[in-house]
Tab-separated table of C-alpha atoms and ligand atoms in Angstrom:
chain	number	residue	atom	x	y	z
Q	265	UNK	CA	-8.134	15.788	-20.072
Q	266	UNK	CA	-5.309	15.716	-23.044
Q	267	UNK	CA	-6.160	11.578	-23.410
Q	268	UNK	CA	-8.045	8.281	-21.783
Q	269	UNK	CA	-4.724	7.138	-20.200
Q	270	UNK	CA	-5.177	8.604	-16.420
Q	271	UNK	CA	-1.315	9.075	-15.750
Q	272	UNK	CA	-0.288	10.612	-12.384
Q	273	UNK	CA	3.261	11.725	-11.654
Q	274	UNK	CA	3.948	11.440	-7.560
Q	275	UNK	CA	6.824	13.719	-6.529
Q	276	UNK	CA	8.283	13.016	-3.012
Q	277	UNK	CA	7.914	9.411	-1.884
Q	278	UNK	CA	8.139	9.755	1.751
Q	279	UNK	CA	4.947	8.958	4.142
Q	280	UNK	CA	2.699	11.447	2.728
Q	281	UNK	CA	3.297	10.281	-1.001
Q	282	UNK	CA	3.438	7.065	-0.230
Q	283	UNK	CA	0.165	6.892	1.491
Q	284	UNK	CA	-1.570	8.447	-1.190
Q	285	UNK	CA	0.344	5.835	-3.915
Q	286	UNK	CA	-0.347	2.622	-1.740
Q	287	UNK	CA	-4.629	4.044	-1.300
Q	288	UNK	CA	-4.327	4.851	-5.155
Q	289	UNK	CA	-3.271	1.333	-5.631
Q	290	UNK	CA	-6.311	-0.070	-3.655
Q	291	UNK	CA	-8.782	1.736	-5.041
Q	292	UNK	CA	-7.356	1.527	-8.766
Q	293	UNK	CA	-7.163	5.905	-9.256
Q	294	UNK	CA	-5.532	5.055	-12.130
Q	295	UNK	CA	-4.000	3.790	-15.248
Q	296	UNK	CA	-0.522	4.993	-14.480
Q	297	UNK	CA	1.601	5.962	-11.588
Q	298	UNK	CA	5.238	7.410	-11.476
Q	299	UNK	CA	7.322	7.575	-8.515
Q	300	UNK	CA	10.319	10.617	-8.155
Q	301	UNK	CA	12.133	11.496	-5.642
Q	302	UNK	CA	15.363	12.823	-4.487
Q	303	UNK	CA	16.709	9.464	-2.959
Q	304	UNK	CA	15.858	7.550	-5.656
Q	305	UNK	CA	17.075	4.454	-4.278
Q	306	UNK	CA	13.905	4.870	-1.971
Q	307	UNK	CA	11.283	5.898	-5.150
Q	308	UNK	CA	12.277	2.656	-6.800
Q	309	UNK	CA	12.061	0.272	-4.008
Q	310	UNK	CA	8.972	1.745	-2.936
Q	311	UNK	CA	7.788	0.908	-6.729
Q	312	UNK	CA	9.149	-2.496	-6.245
Q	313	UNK	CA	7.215	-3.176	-2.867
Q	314	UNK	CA	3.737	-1.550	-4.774
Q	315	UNK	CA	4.090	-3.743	-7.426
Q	316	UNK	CA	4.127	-7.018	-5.378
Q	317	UNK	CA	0.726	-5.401	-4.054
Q	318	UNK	CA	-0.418	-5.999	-7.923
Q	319	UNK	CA	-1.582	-9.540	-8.072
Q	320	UNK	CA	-3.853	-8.909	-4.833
Q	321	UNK	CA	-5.638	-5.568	-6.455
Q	322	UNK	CA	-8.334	-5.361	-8.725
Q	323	UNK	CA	-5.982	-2.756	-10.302
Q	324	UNK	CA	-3.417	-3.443	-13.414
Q	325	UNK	CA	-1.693	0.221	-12.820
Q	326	UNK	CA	1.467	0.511	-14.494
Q	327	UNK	CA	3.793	1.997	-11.658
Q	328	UNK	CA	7.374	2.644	-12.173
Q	329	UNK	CA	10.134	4.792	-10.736
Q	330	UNK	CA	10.689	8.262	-13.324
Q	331	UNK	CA	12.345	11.610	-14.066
Q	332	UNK	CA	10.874	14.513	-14.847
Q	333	UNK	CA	10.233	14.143	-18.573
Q	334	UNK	CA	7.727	11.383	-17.754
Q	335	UNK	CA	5.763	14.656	-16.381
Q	336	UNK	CA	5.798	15.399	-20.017
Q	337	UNK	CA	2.053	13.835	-20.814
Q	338	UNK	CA	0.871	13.249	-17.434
Q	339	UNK	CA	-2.989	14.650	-16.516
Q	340	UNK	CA	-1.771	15.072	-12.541
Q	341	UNK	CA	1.847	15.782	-10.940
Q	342	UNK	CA	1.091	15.318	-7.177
Q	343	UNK	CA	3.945	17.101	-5.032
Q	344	UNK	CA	4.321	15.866	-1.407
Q	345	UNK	CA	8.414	16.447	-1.361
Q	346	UNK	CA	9.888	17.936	0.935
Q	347	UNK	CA	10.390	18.078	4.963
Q	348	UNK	CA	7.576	17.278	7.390
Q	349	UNK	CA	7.205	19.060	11.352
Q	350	UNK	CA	8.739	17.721	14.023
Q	351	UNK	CA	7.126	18.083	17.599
Q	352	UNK	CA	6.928	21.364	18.724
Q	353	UNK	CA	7.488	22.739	14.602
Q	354	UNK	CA	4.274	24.868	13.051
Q	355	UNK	CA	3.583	24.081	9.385
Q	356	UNK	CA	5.479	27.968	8.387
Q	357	UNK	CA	8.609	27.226	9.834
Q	358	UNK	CA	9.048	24.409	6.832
Q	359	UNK	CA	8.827	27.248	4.465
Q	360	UNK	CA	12.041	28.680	3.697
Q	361	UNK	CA	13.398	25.217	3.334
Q	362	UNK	CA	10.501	23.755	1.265
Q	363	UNK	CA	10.512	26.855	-1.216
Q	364	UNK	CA	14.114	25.685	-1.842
Q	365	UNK	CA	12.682	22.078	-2.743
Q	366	UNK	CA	9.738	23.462	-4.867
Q	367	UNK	CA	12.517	25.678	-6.642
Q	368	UNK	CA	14.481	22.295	-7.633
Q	369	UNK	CA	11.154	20.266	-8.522
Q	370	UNK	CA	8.324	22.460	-10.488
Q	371	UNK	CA	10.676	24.188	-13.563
Q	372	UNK	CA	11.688	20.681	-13.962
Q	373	UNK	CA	7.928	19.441	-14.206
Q	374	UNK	CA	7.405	22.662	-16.300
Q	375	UNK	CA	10.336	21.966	-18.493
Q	376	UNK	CA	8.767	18.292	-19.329
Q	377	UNK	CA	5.912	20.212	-21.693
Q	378	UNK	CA	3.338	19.484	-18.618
Q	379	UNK	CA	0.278	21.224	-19.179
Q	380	UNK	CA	-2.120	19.125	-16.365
Q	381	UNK	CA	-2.962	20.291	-13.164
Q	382	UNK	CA	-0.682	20.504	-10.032
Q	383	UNK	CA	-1.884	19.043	-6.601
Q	384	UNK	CA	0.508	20.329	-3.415
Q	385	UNK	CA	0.344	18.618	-0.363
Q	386	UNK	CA	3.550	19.755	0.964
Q	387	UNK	CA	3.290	22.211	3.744
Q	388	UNK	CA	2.624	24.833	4.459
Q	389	UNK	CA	0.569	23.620	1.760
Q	390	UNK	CA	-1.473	27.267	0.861
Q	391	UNK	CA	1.929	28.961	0.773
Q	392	UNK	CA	3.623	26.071	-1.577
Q	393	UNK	CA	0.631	25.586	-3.618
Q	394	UNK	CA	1.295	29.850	-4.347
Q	395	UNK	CA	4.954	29.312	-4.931
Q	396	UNK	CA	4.239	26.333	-7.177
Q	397	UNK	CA	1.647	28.393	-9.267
Q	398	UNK	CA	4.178	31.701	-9.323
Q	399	UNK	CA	7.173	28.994	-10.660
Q	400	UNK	CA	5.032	27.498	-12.822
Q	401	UNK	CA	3.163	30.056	-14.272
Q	402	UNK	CA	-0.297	28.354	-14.647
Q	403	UNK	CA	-3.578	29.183	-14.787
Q	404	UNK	CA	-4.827	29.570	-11.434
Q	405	UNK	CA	-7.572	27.177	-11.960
Q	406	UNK	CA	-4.822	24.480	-12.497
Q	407	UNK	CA	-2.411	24.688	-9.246
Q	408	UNK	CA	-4.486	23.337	-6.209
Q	409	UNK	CA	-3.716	22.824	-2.780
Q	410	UNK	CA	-4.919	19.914	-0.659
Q	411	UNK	CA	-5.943	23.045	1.582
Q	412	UNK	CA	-8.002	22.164	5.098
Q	413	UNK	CA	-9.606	19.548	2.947
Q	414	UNK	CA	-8.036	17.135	5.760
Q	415	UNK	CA	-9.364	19.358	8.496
Q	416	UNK	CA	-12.725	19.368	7.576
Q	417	UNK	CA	-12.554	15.700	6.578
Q	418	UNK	CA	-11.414	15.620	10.797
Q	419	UNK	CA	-14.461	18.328	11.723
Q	420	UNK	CA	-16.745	16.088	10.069
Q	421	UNK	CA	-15.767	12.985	11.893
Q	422	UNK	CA	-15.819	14.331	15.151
Q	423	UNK	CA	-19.136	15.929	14.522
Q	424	UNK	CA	-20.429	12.684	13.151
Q	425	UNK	CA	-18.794	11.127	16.393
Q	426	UNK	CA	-21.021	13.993	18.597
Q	427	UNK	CA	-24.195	14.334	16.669
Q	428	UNK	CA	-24.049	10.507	16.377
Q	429	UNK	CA	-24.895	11.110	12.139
Q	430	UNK	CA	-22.439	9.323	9.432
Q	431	UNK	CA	-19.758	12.608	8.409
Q	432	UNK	CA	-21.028	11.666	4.824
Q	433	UNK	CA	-23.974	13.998	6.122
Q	434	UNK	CA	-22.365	16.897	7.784
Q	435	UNK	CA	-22.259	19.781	5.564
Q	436	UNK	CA	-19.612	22.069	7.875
Q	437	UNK	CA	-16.053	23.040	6.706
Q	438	UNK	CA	-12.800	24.281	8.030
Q	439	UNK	CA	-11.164	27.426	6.098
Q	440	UNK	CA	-8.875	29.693	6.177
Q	441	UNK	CA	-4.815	28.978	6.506
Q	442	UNK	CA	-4.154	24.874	7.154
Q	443	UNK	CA	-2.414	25.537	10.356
Q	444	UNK	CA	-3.366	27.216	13.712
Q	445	UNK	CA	-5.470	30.470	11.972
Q	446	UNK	CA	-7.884	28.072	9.990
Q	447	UNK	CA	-11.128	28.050	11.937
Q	448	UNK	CA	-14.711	26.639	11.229
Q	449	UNK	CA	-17.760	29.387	10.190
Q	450	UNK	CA	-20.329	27.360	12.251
Q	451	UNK	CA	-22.818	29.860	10.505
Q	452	UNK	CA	-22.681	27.493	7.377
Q	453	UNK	CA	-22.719	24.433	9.314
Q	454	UNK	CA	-25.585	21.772	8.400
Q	455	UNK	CA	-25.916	18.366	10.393
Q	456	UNK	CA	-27.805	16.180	8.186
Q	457	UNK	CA	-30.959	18.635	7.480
Q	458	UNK	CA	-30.620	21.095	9.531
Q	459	UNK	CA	-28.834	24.589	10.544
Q	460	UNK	CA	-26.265	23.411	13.711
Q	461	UNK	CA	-27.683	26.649	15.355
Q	462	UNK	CA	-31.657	24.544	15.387
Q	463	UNK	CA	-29.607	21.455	16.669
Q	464	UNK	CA	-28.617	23.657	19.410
Q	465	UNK	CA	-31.949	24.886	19.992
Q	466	UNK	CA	-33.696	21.688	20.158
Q	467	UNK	CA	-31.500	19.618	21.861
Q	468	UNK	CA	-29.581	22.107	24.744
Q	469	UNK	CA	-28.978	19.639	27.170
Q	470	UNK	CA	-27.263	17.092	24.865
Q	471	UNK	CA	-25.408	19.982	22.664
Q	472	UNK	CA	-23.122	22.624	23.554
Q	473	UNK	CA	-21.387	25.925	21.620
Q	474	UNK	CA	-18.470	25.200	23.871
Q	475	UNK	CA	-18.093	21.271	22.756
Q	476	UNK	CA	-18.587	22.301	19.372
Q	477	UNK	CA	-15.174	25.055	20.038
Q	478	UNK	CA	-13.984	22.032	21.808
Q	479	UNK	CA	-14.138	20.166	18.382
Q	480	UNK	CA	-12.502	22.889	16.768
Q	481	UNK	CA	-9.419	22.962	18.615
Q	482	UNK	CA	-9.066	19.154	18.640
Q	483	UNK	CA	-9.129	20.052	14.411
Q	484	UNK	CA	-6.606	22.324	14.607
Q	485	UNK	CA	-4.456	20.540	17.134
Q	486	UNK	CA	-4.857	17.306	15.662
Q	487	UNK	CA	-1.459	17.248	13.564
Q	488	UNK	CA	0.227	18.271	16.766
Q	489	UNK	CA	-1.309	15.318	18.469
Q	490	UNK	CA	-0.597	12.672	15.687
Q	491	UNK	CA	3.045	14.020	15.082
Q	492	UNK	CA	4.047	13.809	18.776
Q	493	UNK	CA	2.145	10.133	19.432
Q	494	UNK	CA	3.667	8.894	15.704
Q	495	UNK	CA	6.257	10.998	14.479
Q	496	UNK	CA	4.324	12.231	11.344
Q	497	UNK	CA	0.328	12.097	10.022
Q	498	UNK	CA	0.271	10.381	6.629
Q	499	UNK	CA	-3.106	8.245	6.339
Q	500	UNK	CA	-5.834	10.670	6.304
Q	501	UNK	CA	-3.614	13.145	3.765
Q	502	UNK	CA	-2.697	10.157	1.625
Q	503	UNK	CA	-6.986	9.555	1.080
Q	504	UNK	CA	-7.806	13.447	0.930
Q	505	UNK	CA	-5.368	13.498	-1.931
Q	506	UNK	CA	-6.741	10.143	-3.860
Q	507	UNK	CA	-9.842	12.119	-3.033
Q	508	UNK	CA	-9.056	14.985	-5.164
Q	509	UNK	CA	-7.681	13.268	-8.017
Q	510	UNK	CA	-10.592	10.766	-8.461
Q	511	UNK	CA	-12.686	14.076	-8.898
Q	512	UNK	CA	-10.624	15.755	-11.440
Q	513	UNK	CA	-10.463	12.406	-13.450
Q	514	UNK	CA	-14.082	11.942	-13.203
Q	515	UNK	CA	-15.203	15.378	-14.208
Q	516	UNK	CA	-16.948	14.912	-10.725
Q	517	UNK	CA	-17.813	19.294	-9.313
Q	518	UNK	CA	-17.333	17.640	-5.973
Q	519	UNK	CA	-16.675	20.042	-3.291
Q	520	UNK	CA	-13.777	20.584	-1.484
Q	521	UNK	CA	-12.046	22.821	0.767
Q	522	UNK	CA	-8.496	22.767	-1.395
Q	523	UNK	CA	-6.310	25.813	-1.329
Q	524	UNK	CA	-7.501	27.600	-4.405
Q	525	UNK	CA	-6.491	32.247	-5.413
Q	526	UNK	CA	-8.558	34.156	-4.718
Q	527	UNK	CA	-9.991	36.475	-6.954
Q	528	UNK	CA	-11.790	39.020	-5.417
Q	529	UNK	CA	-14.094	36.701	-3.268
Q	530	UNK	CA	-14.767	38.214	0.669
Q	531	UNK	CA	-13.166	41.943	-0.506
Q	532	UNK	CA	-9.891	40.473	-0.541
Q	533	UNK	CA	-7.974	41.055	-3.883
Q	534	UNK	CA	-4.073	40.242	-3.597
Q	535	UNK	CA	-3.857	36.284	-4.925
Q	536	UNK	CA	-3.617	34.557	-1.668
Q	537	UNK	CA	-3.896	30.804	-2.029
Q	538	UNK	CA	-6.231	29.939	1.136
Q	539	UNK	CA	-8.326	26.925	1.665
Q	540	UNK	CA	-12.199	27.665	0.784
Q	541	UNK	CA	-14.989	25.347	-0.455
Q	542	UNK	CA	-14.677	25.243	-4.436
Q	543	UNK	CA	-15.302	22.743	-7.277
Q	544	UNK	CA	-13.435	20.030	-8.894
Q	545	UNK	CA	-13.603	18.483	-11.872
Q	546	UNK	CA	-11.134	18.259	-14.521
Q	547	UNK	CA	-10.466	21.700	-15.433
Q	548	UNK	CA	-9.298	21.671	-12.286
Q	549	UNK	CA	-10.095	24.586	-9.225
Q	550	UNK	CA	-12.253	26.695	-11.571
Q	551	UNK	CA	-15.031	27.609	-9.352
Q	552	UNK	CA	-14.568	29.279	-5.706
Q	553	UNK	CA	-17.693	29.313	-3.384
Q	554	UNK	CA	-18.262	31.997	-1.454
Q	555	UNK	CA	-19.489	31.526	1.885
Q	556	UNK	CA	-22.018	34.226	3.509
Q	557	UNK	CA	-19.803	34.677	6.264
Q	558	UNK	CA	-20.889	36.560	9.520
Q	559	UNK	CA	-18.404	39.859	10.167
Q	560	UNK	CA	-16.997	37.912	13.018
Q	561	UNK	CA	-15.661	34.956	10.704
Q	562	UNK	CA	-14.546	37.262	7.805
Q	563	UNK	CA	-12.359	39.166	10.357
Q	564	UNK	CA	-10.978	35.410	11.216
Q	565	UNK	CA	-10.976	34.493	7.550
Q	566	UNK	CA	-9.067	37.941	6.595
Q	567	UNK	CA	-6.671	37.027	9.444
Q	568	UNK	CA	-5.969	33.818	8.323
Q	569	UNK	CA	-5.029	35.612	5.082
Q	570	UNK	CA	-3.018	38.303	6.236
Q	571	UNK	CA	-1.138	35.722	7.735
Q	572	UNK	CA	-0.267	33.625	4.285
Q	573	UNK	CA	0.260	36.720	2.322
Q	574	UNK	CA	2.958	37.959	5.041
Q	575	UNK	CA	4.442	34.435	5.032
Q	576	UNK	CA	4.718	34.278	1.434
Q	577	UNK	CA	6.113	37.728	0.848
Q	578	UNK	CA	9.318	37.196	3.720
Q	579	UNK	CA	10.345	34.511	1.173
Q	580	UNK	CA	12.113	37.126	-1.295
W	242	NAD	N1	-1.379	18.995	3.389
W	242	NAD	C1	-1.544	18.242	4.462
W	242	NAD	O1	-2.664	18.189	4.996
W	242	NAD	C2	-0.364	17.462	4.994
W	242	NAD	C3	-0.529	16.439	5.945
W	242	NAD	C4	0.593	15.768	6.395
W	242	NAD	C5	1.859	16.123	5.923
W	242	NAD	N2	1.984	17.121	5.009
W	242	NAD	C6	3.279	17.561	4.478
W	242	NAD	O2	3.718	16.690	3.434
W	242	NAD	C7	5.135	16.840	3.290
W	242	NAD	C8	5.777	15.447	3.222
W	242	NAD	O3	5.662	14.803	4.472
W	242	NAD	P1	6.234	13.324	4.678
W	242	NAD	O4	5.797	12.901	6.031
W	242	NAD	O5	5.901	12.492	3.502
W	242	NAD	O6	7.800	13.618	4.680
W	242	NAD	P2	8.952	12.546	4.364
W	242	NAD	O7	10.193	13.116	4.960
W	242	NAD	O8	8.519	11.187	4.762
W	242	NAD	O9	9.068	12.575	2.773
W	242	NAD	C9	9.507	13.675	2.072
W	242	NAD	C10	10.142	13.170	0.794
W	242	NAD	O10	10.505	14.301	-0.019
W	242	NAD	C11	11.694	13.947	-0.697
W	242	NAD	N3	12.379	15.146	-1.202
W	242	NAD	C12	13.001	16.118	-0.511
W	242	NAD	N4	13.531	17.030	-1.344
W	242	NAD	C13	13.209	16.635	-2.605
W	242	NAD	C14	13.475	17.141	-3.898
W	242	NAD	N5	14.167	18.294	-4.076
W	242	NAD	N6	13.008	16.472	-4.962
W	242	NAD	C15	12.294	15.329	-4.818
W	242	NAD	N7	12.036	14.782	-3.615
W	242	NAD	C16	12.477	15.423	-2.523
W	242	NAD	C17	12.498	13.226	0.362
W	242	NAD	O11	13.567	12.479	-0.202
W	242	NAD	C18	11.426	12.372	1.025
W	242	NAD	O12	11.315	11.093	0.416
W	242	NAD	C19	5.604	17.662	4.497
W	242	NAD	O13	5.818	19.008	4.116
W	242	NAD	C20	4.429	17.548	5.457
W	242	NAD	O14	4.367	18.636	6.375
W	242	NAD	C21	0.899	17.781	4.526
């Protein structure tokens, strides 16, 4: 990190970003916040409101409305601009239209003299966090994704919820594209201290394969449910992302399943950003974890792949 002053730029102040600014505010993420956004009308009266949050918080955050120099000696610039599904919408058919965003936003951030890391949250977030790292022309390590970090953050509770154990102890994680090809490689699941596949041995008349694919379609459909009962899902994002950025500040290797390139891991070569366990800390995504997959989930996982590389590519 360039200096002690923990400086985070937030681009795109809608629900999403504004989630994450109102939980950074709570839990005091850090020294400085900066609000941008295309209606800036909106960024500045949503710094206004935060503000008059300040005398209730334990926090003494400097947060003001910006432009894009203020990206100039920032550690984080958190993009979450852009438009969100409607019912019935996957996350790739916001991709032609949010490429156009990211091409108005990140040369600007790149033009400040910003050399921190990039966190995307905009979907679909593994193809946006690629366009933001071809734009931007970073190191790898520093362009991250929020990924299916909020999937397996949902796989986690619902197994806690079914295995009656606290999430904090469920060791399983949902990879792959975040959207309808991510899936969940039970064969690297662990509930508390042991293998899910003993759980199901000791226990088969209390737990089921088919609840546990039952689980993973409620994962995967969850957006879907949330966007047609609510019009959007902003709560659980807004924490995955203070999540993330509490772990790069802190230097933490906490691990996460963010949308990080590929570079070689599982066979596959071409620089597909995908979401996959790896490690945080303030260098940024600098570490990928390879799971021991079993043939059937790397034919998923190479699926899921296929699927953001094709995406990507009908861009240009
Ligand atoms: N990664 C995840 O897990 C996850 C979860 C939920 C939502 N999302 C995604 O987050 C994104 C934001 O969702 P939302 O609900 O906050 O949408 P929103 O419509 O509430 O907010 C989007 C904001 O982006 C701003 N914006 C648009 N173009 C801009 C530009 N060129 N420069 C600066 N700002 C610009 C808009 O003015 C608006 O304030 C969507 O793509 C949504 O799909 C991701």
């Amino acid at each position: 990190m360039a200096n002690n002053n923990r400086k985070v730029v937030l681009v795109g102040t809608g629900m999403v970003g504004m989630s994450f600014a109102y939980a950074a505010l709570n839990q005091s993420l850090c020294d400085e916040l900066v609000l941008i956004d295309l209606n800036e009308v909106r960024a500045k009266g949503e710094a206004m409101d935060l503000n008059h949050g300040l005398a209730f918080s334990n926090s003494s955050m400097k947060i003001y409305f910006g432009n894009y120099s203020d990206c100039s000696d920032a550690e984080i610039v958190i993009i979450c601009a852009g438009v969100a599904q409607k019912p019935d919408e996957t996350r790739l058919h916001l991709l032609q239209r949010n490429t156009k965003v990211f091409e108005a936003i990140v040369p600007r951030v790149v033009s400040s003299g910003f050399d921190g890391i990039f966190l995307v949250a905009t979907n679909p977030v593994d193809i946006m966090t690629r366009v933001t790292y071809e734009l931007s022309g970073f190191n790898a390590a520093k362009v991250i994704g929020t990924g299916t970090t909020l999937d397996t953050a949902r796989l986690r509770y619902l197994l806690g919820t079914y295995f009656e154990i606290d999430p904090r102890h469920i060791h399983a994680y949902v990879i792959g594209e975040h959207g309808d090809s991510e899936f969940v490689p039970w064969s690297q699941a662990i509930i508390a201290v042991k293998h899910i596949n003993e759980m199901l041995a000791a226990y088969p008349d209390r737990y089921r394969m088919e609840d546990l694919e039952q689980i993973t379609q409620n994962v995967r459909h969850a957006a879907y449910e949330i966007i047609k009962a609510k019009g959007s899902t902003y709560y659980g994002i807004g924490m995955a992302i203070c999540r993330i950025v509490r772990a790069i500040f802190s230097n933490e290797n906490s691990v996460f399943t963010c949308s990080v390139r590929l570079r070689g891991e599982y066979g596959l070569r071409k620089d597909v950003f995908i979401g996959n366990p790896c490690i945080i800390n303030s260098s940024g995504a600098n570490r990928i974890l390879e799971l021991s997959l079993t043939e059937e989930e790397l034919e998923q996982l190479k699926s899921s792949y296929q699927i953001l590389d094709e995406n990507f590519l009908s861009i240009f």
